[in-house]
Coordinates of C-alpha atoms in Angstrom, one line a residue:
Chain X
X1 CA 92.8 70.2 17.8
X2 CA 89.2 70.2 18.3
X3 CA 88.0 66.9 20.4
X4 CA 84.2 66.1 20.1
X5 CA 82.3 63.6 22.7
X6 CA 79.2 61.8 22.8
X7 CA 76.9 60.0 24.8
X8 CA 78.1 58.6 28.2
X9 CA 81.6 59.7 27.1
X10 CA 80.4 63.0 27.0
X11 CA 78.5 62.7 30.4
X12 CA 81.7 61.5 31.9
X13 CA 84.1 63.8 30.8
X14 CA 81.8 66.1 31.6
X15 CA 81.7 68.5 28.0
X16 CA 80.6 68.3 24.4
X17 CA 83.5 69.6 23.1
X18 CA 87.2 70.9 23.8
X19 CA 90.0 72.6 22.2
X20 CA 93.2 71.1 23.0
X21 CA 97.0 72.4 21.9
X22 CA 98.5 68.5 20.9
X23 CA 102.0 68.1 22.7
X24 CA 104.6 67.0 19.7
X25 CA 105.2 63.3 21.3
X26 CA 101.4 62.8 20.7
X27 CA 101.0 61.2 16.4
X28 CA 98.6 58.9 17.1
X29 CA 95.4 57.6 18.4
X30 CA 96.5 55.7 20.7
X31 CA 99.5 58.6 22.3
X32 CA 96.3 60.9 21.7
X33 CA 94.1 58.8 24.3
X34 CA 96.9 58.2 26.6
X35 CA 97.6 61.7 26.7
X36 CA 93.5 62.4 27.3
X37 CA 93.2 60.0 30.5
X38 CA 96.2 62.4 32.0
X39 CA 94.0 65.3 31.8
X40 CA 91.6 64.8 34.5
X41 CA 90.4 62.3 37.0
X42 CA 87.3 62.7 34.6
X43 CA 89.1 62.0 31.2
X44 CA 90.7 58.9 33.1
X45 CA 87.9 57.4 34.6
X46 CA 85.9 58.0 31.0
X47 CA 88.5 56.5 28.5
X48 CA 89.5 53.7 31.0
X49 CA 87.7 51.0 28.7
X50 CA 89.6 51.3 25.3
X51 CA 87.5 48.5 24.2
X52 CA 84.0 50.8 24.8
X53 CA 85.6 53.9 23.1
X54 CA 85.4 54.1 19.1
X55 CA 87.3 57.5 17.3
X56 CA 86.9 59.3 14.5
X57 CA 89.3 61.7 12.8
X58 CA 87.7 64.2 10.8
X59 CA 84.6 62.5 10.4
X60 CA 86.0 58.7 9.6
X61 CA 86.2 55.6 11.7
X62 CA 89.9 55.1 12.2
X63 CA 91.5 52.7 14.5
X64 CA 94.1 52.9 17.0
X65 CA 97.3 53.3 14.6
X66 CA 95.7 56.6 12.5
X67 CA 97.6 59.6 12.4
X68 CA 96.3 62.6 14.6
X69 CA 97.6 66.3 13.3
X70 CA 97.0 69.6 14.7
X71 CA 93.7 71.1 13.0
X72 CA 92.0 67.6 12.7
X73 CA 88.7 67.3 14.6
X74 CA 89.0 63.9 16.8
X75 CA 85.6 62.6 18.0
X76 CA 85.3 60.2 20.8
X77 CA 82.2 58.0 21.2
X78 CA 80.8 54.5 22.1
X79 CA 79.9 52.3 19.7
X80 CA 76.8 53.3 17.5
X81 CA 73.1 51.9 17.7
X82 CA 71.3 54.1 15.1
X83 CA 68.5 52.5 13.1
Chain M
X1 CA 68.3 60.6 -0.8
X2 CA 69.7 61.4 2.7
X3 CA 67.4 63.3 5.3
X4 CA 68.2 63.8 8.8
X5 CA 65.5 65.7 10.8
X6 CA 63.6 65.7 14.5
X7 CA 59.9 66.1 12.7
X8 CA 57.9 63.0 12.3
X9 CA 57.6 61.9 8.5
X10 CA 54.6 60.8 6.5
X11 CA 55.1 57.6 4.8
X12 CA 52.5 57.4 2.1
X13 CA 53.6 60.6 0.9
X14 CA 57.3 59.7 0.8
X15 CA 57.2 56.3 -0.7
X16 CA 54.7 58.1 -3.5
X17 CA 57.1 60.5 -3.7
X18 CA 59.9 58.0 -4.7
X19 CA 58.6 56.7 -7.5
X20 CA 56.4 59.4 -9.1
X21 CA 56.5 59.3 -12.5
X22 CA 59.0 56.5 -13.0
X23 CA 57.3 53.2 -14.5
X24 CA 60.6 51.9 -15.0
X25 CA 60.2 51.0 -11.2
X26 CA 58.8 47.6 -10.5
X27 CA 59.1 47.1 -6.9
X28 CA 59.5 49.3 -3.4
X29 CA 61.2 48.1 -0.3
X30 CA 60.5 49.8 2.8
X31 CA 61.8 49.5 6.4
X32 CA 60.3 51.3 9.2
X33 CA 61.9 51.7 13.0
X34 CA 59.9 52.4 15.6
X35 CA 60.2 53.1 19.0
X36 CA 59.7 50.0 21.4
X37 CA 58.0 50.6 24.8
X38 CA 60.1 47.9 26.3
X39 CA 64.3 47.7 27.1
X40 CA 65.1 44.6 28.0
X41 CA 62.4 43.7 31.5
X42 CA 62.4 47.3 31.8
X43 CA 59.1 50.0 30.5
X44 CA 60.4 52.4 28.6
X45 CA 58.5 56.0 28.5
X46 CA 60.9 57.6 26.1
X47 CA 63.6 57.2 23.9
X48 CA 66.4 60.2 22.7
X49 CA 68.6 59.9 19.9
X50 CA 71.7 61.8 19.7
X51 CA 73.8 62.2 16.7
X52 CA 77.4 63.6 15.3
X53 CA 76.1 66.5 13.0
X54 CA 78.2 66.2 9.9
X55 CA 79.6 62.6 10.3
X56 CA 75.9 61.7 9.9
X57 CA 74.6 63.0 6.8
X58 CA 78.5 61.8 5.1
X59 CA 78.1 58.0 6.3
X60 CA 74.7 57.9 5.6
X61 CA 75.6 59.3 2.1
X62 CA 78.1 56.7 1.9
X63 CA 75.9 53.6 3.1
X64 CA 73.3 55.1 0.0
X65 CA 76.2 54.9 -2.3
X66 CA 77.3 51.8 -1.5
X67 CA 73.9 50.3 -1.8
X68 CA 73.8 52.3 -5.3
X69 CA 76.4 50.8 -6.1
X70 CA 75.8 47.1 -5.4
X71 CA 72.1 47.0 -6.6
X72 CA 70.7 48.8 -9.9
X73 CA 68.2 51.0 -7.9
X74 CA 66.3 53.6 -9.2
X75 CA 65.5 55.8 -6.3
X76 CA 66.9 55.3 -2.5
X77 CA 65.5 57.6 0.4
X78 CA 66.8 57.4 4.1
X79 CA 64.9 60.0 6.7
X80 CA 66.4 59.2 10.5
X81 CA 64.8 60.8 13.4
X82 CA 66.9 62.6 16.4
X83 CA 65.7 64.1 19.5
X84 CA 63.4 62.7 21.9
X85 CA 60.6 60.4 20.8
X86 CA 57.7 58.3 22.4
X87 CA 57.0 54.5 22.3
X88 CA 55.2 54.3 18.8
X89 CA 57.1 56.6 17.3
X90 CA 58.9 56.3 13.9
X91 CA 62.7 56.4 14.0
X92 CA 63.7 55.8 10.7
X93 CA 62.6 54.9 7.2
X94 CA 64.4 53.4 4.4
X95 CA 63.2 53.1 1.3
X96 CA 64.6 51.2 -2.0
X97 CA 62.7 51.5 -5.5
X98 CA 64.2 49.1 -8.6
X99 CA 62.7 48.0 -11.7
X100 CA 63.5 44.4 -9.5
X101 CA 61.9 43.1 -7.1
X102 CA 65.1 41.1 -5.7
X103 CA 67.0 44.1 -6.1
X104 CA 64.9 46.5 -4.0
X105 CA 64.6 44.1 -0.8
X106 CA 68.2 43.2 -0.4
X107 CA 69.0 46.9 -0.7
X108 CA 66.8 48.5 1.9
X109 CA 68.0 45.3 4.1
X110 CA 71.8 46.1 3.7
X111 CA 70.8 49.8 4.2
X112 CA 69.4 49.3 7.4
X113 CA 72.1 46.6 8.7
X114 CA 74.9 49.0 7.8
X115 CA 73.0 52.6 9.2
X116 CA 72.7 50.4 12.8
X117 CA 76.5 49.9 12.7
X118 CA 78.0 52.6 10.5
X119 CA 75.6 55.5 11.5
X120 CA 77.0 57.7 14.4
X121 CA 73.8 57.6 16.3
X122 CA 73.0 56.9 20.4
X123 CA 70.2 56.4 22.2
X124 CA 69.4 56.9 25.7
X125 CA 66.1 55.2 27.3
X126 CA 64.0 57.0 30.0
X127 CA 63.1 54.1 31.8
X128 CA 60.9 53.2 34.8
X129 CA 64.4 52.5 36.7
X130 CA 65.9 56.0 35.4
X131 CA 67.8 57.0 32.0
X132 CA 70.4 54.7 30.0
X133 CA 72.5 54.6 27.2
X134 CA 71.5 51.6 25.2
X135 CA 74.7 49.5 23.9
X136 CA 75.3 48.5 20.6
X137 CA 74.3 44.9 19.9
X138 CA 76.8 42.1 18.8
X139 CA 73.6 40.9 16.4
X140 CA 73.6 44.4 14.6
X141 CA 77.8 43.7 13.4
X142 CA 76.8 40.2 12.7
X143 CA 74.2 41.5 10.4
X144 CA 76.5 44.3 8.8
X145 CA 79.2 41.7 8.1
X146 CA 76.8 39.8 6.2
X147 CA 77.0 41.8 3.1
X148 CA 80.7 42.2 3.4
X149 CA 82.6 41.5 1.1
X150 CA 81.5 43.3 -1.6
X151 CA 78.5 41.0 -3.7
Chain B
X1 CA 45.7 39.6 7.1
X2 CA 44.4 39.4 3.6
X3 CA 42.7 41.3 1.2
X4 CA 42.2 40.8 -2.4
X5 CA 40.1 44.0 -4.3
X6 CA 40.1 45.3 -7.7
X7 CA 41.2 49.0 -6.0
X8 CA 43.9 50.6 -5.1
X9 CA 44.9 51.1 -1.1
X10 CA 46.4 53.4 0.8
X11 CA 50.1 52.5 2.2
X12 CA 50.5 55.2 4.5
X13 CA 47.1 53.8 6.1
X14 CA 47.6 50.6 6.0
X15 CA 51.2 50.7 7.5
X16 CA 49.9 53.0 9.9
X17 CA 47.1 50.8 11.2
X18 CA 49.2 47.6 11.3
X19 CA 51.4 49.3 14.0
X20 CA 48.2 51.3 15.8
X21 CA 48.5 51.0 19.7
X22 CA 50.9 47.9 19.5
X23 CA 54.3 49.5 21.0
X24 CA 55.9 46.1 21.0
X25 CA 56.5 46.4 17.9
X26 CA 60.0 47.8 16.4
X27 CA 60.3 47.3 12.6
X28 CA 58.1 46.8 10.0
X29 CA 59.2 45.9 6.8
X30 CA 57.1 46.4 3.5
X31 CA 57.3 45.2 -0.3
X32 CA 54.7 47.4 -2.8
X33 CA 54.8 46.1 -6.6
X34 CA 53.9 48.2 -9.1
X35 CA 52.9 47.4 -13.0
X36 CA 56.2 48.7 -15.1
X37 CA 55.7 50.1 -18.1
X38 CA 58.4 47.6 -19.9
X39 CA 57.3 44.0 -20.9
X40 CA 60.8 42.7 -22.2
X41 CA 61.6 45.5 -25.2
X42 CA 57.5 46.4 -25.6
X43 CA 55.6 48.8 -24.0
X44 CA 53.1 48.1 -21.8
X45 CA 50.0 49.7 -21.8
X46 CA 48.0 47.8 -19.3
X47 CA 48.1 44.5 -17.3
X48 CA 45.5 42.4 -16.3
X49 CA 45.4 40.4 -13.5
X50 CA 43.0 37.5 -13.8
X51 CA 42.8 35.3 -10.2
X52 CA 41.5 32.3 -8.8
X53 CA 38.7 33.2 -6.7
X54 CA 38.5 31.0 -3.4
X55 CA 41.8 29.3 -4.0
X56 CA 43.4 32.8 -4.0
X57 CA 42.7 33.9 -0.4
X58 CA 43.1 30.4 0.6
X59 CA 46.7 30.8 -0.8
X60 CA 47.7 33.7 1.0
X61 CA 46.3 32.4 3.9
X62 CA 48.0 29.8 3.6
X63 CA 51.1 31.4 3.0
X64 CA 50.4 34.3 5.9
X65 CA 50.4 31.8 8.3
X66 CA 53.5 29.7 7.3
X67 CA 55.2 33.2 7.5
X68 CA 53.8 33.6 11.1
X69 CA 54.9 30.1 12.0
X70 CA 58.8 31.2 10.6
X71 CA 58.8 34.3 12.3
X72 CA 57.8 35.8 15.4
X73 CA 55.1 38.4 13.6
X74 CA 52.9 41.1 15.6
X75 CA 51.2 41.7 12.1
X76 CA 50.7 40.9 8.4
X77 CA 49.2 42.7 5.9
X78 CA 48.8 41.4 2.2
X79 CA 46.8 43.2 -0.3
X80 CA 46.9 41.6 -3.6
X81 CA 44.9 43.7 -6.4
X82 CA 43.4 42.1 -9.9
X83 CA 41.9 43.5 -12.6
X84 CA 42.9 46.4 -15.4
X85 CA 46.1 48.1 -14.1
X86 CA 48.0 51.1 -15.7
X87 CA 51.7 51.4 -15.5
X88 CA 52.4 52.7 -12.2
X89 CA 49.8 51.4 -10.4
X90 CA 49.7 49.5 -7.1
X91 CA 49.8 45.5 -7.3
X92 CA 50.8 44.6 -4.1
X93 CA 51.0 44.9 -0.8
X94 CA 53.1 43.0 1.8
X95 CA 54.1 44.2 5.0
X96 CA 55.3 42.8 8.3
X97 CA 55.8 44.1 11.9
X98 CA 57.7 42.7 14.5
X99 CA 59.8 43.1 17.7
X100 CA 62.7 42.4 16.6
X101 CA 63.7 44.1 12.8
X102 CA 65.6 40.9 11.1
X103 CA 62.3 38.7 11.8
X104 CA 60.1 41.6 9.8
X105 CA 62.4 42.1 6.7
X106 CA 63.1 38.3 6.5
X107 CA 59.0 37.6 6.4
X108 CA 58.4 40.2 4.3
X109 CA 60.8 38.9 1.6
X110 CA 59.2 35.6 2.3
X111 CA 56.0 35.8 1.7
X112 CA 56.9 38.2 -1.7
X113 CA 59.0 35.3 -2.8
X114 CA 56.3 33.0 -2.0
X115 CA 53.5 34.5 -3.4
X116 CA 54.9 35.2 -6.4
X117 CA 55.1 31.7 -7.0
X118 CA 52.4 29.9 -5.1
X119 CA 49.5 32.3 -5.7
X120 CA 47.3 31.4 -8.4
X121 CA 47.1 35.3 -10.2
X122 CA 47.7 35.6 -13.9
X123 CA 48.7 38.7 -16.1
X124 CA 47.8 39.5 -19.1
X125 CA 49.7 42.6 -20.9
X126 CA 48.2 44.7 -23.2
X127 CA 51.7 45.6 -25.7
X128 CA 52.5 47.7 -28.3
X129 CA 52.6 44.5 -30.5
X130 CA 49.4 43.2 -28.6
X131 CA 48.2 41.2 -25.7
X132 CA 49.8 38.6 -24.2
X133 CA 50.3 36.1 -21.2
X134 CA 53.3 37.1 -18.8
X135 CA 55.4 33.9 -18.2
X136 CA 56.5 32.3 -14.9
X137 CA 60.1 33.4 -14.9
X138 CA 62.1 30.3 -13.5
X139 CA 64.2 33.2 -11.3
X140 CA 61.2 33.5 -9.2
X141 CA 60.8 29.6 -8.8
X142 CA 64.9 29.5 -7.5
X143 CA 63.7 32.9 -4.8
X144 CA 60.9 30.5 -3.5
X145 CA 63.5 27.5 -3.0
X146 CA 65.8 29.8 -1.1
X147 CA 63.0 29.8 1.6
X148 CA 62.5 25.6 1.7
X149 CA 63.0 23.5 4.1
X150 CA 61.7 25.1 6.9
X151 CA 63.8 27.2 9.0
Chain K
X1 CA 32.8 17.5 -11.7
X2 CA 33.5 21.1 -12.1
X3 CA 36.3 21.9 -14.6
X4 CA 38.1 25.4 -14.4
X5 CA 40.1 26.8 -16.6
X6 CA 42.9 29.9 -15.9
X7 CA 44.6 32.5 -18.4
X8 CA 45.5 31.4 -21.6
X9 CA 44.2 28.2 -21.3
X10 CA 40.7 29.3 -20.5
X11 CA 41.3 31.1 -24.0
X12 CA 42.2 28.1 -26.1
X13 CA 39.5 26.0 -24.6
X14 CA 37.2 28.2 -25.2
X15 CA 35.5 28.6 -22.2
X16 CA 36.0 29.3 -18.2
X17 CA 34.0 26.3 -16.4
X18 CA 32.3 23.1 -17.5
X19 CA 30.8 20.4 -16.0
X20 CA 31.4 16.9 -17.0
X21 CA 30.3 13.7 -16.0
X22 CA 33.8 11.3 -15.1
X23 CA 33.7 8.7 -16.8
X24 CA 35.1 5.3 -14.8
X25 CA 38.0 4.2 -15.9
X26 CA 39.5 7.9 -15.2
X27 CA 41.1 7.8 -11.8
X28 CA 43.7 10.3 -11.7
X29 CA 45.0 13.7 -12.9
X30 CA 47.0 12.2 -15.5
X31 CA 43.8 10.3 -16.7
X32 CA 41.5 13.4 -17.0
X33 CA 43.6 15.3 -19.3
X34 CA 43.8 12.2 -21.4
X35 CA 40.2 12.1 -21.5
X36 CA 40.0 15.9 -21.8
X37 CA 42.3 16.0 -24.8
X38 CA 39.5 13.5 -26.5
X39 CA 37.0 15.9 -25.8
X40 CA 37.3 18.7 -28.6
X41 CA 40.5 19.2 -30.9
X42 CA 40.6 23.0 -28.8
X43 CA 40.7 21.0 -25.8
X44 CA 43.4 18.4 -27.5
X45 CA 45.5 21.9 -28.6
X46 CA 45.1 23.7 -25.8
X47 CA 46.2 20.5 -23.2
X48 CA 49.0 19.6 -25.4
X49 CA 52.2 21.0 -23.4
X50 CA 52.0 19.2 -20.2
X51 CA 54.9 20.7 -19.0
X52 CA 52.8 24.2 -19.0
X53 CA 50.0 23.0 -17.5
X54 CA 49.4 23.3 -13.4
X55 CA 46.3 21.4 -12.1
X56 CA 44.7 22.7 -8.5
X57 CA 41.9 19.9 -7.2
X58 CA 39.4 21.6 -4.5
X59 CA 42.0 24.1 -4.6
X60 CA 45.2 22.8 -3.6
X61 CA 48.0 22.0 -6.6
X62 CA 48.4 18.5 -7.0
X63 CA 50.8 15.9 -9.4
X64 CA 49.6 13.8 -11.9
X65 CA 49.3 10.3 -9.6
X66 CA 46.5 12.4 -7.5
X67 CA 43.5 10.9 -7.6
X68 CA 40.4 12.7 -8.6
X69 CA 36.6 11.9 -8.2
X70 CA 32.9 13.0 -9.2
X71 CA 32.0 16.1 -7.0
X72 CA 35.6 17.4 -7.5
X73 CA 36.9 21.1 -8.5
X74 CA 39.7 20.6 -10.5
X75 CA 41.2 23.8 -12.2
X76 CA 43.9 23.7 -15.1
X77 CA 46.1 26.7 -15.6
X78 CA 49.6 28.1 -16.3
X79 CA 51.9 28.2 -14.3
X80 CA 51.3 31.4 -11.9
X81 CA 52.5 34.6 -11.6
X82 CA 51.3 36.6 -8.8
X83 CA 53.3 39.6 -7.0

């Protein structure tokens, strides 16, 4: 699975981008981010505050429940201020 | 029309552009960003924009379609900057042409209400007390949800 | 500001100057109307725009600064045209800058709305089946009423 | 006083300014286009629909009850459509 960051997530965690092999008990969003904050001090200290991070799973908004599948391409942000 | 780019654009020629040979078109709607020289108390010297390459250019193609889709609109244009810009400099333009004049200025409003939420852009300040990300505003989700539901 | 002139203007200029050196500013907002070439199922072949003179710029003014005492505005701009028009051509003018980007499109839409209705202009088209007066169209009487009281 | 007159009234009256002399017992809006009507039968035509007629004195729209006096500019037109 291919996990993209931005902004201070990305400056926290440290990289842009990672390729990660998703352990079977991880289906979802939320078991994907639990399973993130146990990869490094780094990852734990970034995704502390669920309430700051917003995901997307190949290029949608999705919430906490979605799905995540081997192949998809997860990005982790916080929220948007375009315009 | 969905343009995402880090050159400067020129307005007058774009808004021209939009309507040029339609006389169908009654009335143009434009919204330009710019960049403020002030965050919060703090001077701000520069302003970088990063974005999510892909997820961009899709929900901005979605927010156009959605606006298409709510208001009879004969041409739509959307050019967001990214990279590093200057106080003064343009950001974004949206742009909304109809045969009605109603029609035209609620569009290019709800165009750039939903790109501030729905947009996967950031921006970092260079300020006179060093470099920061700028958070997302609870006015900006207030002013998408607005125009939900559906008119 | 207020200009009223039998020839066309620039936009690109005019938008560019209203911003020039002010870095306060971060939205401007902008309404152009053009002459369509429709008048209900006739063609139109030219409109004529007969005004008011005096009363007119005392109008706008008028209706500038009630926008400015609505809105925290950095700049206005309203160019109003009279005279022969061709489909296509430039009418109007209205545009708006601002710190904050609500307050810009919000005046902008205003003083439209307002002007439409408060200004004394007239149009005359000139129609496949002949000349005649445009009418006051009631909908733009109900957009001016969206705008009163006072915010 | 200085009459003015707009658009397609201008047309049916048949010209775009005149100067009259008030008579007295004509106090108000409502009492000059009586008295206007009287004047020609392209002035009683033209003046007939009320409810299409705006009326601006020294160039601010005004009701019938206002009050209007020698040395006034008083301007009759459709209703306006600017923008």
């Amino acid at each position: 699975m291919k996990l993209l960051y931005f902004a201070w997530l990305r400056a926290r965690v440290g990289c842009a981008e990672e390729e990660v092999a998703l352990p079977p008990q991880v289906r979802d969003v939320a078991g994907l981010l639990d399973w993130l904050r146990g990869r490094s001090d780094r990852h734990a200290e970034a995704l502390r505050s669920l309430g700051l991070i917003r995901v997307a799973v190949n290029q949608d908004y999705v919430g906490p429940a979605h799905p995540v599948r081997e192949g998809d391409e997860v990005a982790l942000f916080p929220p948007v201020t375009g315009g | 029309m969905i343009r995402l780019q880090r050159e400067d654009f020129d307005v007058g020629a774009e808004l021209e552009r939009l309507t040029a040979g339609n006389h169908r078109i009654g009335g143009v709607a434009s919204f330009i960003g710019l960049v403020r020289d002030m965050g919060g108390s703090d001077r701000v010297f520069a302003l970088t924009l990063e974005h999510y390459p892909g997820m961009t250019e899709r929900k901005l193609a979605e927010i156009e379609a959605e606006a298409r889709r709510r208001w009879p609109l004969d041409a739509v244009l959307v050019i967001h900057r990214y990279g590093r810009l200057k106080p003064g400099d343009r950001i974004v333009l949206v742009a909304t042409a109809s045969p009605h004049r109603e029609a035209a200025l609620e569009a290019c409003h709800f165009l750039i209400d939903w790109l501030k939420t729905d947009a996967p852009f950031w921006k970092s300040e260079t300020t006179s007390v060093g470099e920061r990300w700028v958070e997302a505003r609870t006015e900006d989700d207030a002013a998408r949800e607005r125009w939900t539901p559906p008119l």
